[in-house]
Structure formats: C-alpha cells, structure tokens
PDB file of C-alpha atoms in Angstrom:
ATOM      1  CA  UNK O   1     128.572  93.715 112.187  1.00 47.00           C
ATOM      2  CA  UNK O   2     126.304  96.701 113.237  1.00 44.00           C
ATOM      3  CA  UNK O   3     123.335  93.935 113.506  1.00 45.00           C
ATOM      4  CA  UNK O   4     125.159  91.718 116.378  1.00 52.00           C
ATOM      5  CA  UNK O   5     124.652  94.723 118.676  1.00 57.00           C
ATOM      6  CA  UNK O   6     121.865  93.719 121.098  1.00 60.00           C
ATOM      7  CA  UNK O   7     119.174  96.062 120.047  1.00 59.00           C
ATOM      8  CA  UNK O   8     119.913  95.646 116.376  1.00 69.00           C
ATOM      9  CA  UNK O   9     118.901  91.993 116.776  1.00 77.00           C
ATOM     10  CA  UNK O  10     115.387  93.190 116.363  1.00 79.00           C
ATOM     11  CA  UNK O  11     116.352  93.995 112.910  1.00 82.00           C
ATOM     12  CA  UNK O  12     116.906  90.075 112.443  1.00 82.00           C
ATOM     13  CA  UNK O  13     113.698  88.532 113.316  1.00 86.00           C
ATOM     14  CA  UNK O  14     110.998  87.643 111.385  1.00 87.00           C
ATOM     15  CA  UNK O  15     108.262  90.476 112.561  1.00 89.00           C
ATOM     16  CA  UNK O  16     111.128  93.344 111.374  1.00 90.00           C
ATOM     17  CA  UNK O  17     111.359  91.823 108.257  1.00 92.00           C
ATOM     18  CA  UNK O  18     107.720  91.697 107.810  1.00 93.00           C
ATOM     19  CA  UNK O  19     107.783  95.783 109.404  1.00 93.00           C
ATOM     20  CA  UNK O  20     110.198  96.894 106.614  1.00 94.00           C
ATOM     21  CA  UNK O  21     108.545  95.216 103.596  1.00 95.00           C
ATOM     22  CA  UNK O  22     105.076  97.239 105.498  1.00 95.00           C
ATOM     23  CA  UNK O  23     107.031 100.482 104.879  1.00 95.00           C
ATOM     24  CA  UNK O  24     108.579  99.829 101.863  1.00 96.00           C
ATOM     25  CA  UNK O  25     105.126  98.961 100.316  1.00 95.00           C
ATOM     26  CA  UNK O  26     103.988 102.278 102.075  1.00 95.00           C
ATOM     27  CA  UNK O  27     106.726 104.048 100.529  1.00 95.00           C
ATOM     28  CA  UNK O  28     105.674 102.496  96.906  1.00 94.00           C
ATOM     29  CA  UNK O  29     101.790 103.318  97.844  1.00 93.00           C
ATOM     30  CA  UNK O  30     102.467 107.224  98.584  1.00 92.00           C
ATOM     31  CA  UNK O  31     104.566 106.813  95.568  1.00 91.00           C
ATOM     32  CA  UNK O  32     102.381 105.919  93.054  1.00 89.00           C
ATOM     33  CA  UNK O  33     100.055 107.836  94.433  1.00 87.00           C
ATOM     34  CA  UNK O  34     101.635 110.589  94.079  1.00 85.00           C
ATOM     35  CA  UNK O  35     101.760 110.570  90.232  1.00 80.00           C
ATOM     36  CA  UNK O  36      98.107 111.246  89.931  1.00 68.00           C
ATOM     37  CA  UNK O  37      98.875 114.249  92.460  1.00 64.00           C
ATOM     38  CA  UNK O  38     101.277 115.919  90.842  1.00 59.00           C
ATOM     39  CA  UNK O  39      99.898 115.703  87.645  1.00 53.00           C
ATOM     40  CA  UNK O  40      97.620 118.448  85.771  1.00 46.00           C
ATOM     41  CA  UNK O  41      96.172 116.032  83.095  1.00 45.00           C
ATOM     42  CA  UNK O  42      98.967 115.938  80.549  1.00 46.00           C
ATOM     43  CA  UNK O  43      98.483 119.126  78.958  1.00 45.00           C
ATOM     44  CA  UNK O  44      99.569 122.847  79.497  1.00 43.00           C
ATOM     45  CA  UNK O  45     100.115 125.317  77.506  1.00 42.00           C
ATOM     46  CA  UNK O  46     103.248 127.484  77.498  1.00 36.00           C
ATOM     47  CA  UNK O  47     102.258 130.848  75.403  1.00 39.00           C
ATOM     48  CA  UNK O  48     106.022 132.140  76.436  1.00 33.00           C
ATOM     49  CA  UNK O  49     107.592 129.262  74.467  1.00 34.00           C
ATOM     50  CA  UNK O  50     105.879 130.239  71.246  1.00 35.00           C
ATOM     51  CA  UNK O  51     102.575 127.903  71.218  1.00 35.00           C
ATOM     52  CA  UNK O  52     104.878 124.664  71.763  1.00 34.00           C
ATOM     53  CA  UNK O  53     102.788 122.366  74.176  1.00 37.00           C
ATOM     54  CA  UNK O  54     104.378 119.999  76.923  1.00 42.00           C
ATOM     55  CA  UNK O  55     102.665 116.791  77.460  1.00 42.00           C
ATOM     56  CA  UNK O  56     103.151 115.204  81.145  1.00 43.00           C
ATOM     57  CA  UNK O  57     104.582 111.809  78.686  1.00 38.00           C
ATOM     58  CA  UNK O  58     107.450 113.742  77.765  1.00 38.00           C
ATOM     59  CA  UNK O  59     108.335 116.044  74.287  1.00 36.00           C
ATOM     60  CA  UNK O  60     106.934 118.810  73.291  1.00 37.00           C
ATOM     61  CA  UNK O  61     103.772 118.505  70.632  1.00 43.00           C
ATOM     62  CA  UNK O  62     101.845 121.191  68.621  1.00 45.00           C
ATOM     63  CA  UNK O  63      98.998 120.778  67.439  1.00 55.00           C
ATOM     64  CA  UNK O  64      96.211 122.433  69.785  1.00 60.00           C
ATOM     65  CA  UNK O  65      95.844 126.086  69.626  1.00 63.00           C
ATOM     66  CA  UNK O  66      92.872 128.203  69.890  1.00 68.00           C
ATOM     67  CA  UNK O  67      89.685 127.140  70.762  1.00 75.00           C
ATOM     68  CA  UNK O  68      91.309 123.106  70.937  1.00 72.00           C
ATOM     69  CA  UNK O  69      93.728 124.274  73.575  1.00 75.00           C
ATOM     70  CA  UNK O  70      91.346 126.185  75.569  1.00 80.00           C
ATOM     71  CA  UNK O  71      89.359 123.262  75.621  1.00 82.00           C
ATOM     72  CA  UNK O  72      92.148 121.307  76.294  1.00 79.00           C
ATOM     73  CA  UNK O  73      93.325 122.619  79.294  1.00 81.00           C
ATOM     74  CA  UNK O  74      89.724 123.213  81.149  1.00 85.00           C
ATOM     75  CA  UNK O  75      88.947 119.549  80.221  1.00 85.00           C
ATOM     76  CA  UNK O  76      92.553 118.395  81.905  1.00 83.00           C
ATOM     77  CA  UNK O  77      91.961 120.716  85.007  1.00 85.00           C
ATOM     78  CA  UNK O  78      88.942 119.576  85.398  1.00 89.00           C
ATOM     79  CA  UNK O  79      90.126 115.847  85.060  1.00 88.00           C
ATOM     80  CA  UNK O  80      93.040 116.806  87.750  1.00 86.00           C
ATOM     81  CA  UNK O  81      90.297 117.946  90.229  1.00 88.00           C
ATOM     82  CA  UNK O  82      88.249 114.931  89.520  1.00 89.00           C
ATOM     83  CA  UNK O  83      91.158 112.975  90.606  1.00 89.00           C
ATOM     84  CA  UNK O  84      92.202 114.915  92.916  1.00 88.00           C
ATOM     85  CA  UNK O  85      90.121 114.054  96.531  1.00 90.00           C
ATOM     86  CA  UNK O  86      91.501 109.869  96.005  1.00 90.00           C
ATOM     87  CA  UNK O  87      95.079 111.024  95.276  1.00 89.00           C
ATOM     88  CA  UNK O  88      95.251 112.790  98.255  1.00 90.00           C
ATOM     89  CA  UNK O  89      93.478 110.356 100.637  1.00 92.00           C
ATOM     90  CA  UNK O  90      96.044 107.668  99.053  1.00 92.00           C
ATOM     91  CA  UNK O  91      99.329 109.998 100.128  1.00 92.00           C
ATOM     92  CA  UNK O  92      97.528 109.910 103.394  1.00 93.00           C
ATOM     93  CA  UNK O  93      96.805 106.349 103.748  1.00 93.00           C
ATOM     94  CA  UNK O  94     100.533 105.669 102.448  1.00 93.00           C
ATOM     95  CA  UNK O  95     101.872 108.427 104.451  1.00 93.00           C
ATOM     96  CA  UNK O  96      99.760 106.630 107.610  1.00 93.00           C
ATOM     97  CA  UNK O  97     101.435 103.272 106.590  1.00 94.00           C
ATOM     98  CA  UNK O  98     104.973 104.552 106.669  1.00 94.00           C
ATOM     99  CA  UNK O  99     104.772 106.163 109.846  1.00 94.00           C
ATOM    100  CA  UNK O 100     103.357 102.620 111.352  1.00 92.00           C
ATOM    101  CA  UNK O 101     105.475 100.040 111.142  1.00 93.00           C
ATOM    102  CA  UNK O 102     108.493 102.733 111.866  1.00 93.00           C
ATOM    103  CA  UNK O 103     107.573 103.362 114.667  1.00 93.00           C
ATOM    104  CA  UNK O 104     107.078  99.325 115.632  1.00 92.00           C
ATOM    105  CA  UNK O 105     110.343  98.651 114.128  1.00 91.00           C
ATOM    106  CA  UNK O 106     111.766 101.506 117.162  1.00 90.00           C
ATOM    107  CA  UNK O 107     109.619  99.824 119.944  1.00 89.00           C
ATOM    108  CA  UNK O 108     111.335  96.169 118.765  1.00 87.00           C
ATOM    109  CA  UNK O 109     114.513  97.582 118.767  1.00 86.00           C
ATOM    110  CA  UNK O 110     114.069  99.434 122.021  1.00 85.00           C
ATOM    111  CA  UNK O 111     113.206  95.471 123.692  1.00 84.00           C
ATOM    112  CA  UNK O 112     109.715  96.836 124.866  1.00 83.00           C
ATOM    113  CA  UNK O 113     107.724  93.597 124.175  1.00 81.00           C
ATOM    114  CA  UNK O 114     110.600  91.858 126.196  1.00 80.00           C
ATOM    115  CA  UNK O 115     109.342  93.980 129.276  1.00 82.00           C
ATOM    116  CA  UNK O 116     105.986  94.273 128.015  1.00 85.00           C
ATOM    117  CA  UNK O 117     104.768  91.209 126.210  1.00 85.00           C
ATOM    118  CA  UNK O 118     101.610  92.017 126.180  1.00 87.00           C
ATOM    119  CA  UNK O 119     102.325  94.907 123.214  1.00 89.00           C
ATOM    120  CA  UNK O 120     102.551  91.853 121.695  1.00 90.00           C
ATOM    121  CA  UNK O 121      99.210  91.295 121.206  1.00 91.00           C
ATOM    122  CA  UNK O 122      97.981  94.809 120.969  1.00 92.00           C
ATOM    123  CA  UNK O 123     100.662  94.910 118.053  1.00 92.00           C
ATOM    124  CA  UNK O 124      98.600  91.535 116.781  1.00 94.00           C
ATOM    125  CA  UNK O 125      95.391  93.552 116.987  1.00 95.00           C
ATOM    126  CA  UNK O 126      96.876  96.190 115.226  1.00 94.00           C
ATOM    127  CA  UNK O 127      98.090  94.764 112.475  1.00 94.00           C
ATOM    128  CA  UNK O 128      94.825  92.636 111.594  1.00 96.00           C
ATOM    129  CA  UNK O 129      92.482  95.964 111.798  1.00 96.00           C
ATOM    130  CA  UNK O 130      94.999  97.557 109.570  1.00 95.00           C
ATOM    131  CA  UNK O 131      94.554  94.202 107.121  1.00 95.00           C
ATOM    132  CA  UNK O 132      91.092  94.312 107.011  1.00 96.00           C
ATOM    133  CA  UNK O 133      90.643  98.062 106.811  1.00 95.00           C
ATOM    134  CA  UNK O 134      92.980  97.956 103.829  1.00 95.00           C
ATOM    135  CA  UNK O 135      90.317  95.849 101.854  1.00 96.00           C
ATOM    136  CA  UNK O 136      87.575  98.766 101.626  1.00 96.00           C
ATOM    137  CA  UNK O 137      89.919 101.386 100.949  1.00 95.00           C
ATOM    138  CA  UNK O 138      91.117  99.199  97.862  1.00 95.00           C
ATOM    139  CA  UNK O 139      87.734  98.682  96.851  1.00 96.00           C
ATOM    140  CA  UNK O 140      87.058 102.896  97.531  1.00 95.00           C
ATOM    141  CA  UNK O 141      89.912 103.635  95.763  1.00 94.00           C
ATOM    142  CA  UNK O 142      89.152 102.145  92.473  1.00 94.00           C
ATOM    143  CA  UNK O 143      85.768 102.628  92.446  1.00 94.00           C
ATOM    144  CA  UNK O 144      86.536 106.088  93.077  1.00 94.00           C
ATOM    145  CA  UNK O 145      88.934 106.013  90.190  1.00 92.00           C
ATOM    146  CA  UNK O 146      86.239 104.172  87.908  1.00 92.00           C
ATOM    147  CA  UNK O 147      84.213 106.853  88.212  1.00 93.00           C
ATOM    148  CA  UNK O 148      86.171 109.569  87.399  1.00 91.00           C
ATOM    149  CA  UNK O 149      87.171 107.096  83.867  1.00 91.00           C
ATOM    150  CA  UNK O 150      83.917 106.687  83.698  1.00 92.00           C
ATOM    151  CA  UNK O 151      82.762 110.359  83.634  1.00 91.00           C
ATOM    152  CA  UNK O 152      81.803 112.957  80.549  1.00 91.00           C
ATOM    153  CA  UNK O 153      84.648 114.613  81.296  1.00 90.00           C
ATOM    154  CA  UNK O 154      87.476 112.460  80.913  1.00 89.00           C
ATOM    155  CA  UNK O 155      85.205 111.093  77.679  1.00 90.00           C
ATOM    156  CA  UNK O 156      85.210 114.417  75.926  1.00 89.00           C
ATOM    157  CA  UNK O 157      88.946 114.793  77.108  1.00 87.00           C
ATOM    158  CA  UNK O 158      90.078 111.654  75.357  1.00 86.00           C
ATOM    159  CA  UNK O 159      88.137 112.432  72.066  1.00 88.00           C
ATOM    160  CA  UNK O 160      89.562 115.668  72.226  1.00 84.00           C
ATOM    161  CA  UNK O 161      93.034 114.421  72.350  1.00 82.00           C
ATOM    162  CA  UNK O 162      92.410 111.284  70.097  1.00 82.00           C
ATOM    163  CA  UNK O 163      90.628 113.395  67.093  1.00 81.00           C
ATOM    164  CA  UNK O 164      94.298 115.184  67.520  1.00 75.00           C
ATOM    165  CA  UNK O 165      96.072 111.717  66.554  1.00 75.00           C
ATOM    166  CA  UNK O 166      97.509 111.996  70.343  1.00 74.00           C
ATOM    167  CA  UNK O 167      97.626 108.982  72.007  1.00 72.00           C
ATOM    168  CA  UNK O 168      98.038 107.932  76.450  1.00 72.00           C
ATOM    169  CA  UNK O 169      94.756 110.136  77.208  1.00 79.00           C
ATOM    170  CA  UNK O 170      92.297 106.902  77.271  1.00 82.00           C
ATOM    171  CA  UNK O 171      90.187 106.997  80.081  1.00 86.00           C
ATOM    172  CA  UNK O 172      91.510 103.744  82.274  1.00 85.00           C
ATOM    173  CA  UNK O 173      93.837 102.963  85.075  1.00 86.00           C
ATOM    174  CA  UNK O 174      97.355 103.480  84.141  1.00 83.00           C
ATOM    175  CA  UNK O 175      99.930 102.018  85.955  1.00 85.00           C
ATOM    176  CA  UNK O 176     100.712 103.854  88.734  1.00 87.00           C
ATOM    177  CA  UNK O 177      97.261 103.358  89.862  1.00 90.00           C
ATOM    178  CA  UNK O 178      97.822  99.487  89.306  1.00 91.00           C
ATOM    179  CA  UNK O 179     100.768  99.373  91.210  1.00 92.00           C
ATOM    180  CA  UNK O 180      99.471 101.282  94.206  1.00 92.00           C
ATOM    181  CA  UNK O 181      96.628  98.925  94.575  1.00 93.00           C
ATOM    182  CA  UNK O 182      98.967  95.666  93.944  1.00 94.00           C
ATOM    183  CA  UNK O 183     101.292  97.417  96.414  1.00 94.00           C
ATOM    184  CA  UNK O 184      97.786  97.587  98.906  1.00 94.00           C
ATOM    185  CA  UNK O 185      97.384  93.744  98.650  1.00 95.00           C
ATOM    186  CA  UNK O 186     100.546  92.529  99.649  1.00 96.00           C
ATOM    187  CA  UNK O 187     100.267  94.818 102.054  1.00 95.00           C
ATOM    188  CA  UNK O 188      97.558  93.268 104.037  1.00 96.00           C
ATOM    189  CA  UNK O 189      99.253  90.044 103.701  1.00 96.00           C
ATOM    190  CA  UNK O 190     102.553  91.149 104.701  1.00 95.00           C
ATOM    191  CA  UNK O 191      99.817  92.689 108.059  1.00 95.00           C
ATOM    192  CA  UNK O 192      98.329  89.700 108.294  1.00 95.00           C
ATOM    193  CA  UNK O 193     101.645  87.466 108.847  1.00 95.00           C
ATOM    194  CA  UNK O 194     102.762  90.559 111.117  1.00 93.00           C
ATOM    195  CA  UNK O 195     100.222  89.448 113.519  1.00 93.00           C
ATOM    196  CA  UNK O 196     100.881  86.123 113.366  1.00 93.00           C
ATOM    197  CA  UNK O 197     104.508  86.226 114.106  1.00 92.00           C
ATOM    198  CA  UNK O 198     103.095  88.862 116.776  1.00 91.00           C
ATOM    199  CA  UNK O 199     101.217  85.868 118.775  1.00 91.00           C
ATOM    200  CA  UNK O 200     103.907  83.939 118.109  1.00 90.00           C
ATOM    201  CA  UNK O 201     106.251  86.334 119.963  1.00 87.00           C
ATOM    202  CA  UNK O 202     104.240  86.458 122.443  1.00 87.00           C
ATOM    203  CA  UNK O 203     104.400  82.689 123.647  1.00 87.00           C
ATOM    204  CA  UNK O 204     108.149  82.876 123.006  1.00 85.00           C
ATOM    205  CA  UNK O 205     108.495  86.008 125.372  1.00 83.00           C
ATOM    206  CA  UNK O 206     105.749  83.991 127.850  1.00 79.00           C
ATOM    207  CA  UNK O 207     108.032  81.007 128.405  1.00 82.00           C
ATOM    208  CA  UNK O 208     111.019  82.695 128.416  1.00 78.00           C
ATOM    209  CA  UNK O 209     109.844  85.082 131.233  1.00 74.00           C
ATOM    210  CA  UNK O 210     108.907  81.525 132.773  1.00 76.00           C
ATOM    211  CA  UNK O 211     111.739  79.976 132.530  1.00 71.00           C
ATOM    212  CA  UNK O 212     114.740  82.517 133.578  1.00 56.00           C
ATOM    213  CA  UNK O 213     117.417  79.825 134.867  1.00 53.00           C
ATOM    214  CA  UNK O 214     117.614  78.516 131.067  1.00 50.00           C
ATOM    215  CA  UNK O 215     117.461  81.608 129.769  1.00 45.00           C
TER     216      UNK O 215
END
C-alpha cells in the first residue's frame, strides 16, 4: 500500500504517530477555541424579522424588547469583547500547534534525521519546551476565562437573561472551553513522549550509522 513506499515509512513509526495525534489535538484546540470567537454572546436582535430574537443555542425566542433588549445586547457585546483577547491567543496557540508537528511529520518523511541525526535531539528539545510552555498557557487561559465569569458584566448579563426564564447564560466554562484545555493536556503528554521517542531515534540512527555492513 501507499505506506510501503520508502518515505511513507515515516508515517509508521512511533514519533509520526505521536506528530499526528499533536495536530489533531491542535486541530481540536483552534477548534474549540474558536466557538468563543465566533460567538457574540448569544443574543442579537433582528428588527427586520419583526422583533423575533436568535439565540446562539438555536430557535428563535421573544421575549426582550425595549429597554431589556438594549440591555441585552450591550451586556453580550461587552461579554464577547471580554472574551475576546484569550479566544484569539488560543486560535493562535492552536494555529502554532498545527503548523508544528506538520512540518516534523515532512522533515521525517523527507529521511532528514537519517542524514542529520542530530535534528533528533533539537526535535527532543523542541518538543519538551513546547510541553512545559503548554502548562502556563493552560493555567493563563482559564484564569483569564475565570475572570471574565467572574466579572459584573457577565453577572448582570446572566440575571438579565435568567429574570427572562432563559436558561445557558450562567457565567462558567462551557464545554468548548473544557475541551480545549483537556485537548492542551494530552497535548503535552503526547510532547513529552515525542521527545522521548526523539532520543530514542537518535541512538537507533547512532548505531546504525555505526554499523553500515549490517545495515
């Protein structure tokens, strides 16, 4: 099949493997981080449709109208741009994590550790700065998000809603947000056994280069 070709055998070994569960968490990171970007803060109001309301859940609701939905849709703007600054720095950090382990996945396949085995280690280095600088940004990114939960405005916003009988506004992570930072820790342990299988390709490459007659 296409992976007996030569330079496909890359794709085989255990440091690929490791490369495309990097990106696919990357993928699931810019993802879910993504949600919080694109949305405005659930509510908008549509005077063209005849004072029917969309809600970012889904369905359309009536309900706030006048000075409510005035209110309503300062309070979810200013919620968006709250949120705003963290969603963006995740896309970039995801974005930053895709790019990555693609492009490692093209040097493997292109045999330059074979001829260089000493990207072997840099790769190693790599991978464990990228583990451990993973750690603060998880921490940064939830307090981050904390605070905006935390703030006046998303408590007046969720009061507002709530006194409505609308429920989903409550001021706490939702699961997006969960699943980006799950997606984060695996991440750095997917890094962390990167570099380990990186050392370990390096001895292999080291005594093979040794030992060309039984190659």
């Amino acid at each position: 099949g296409l992976l007996e070709c030569r330079r496909c055998l890359y794709l085989r070994t255990g440091r690929a493997c490791c490369q495309m569960v990097e990106a696919l968490l990357a993928v699931l990171i810019l993802i879910c981080s993504s949600v919080s970007y694109g949305s405005t803060g659930g509510y908008t109001g549509l005077p063209s449709l005849g004072g029917i309301y969309y809600y970012q859940y889904g369905g359309a609701y009536s309900g706030l109208s006048g000075a409510d939905g005035e209110k309503a849709q300062q309070l979810d703007h200013h919620f968006y741009l709250l949120k705003l600054p963290i969603a963006r720095a995740a896309m970039a950090v995801g974005g930053c994590l895709l790019v990555l382990p693609c492009i490692l996945i093209l040097v493997g396949v292109l045999r330059l550790p074979w001829h260089f085995p000493a990207w072997l280690l840099l790769e190693c280095i790599l991978d464990i700065v990228i583990a451990i600088g993973i750690v603060p940004a998880l921490y940064y990114f939830f307090h981050f998000l904390l605070g905006v939960y935390n703030s006046s405005v998303c408590k007046e916003r969720e009061q507002l809603y709530q006194s409505k009988g609308y429920q989903g506004f409550r001021c706490s992570l939702h699961g997006a947000e969960i699943a980006a930072g799950l997606s984060g820790c695996i991440a750095v342990m997917a890094y962390l056994l990167s570099a380990g299988l990186s050392v370990r390709g390096y001895r292999t490459v080291h005594k093979l280069k040794q030992k060309p007659v039984e190659l």
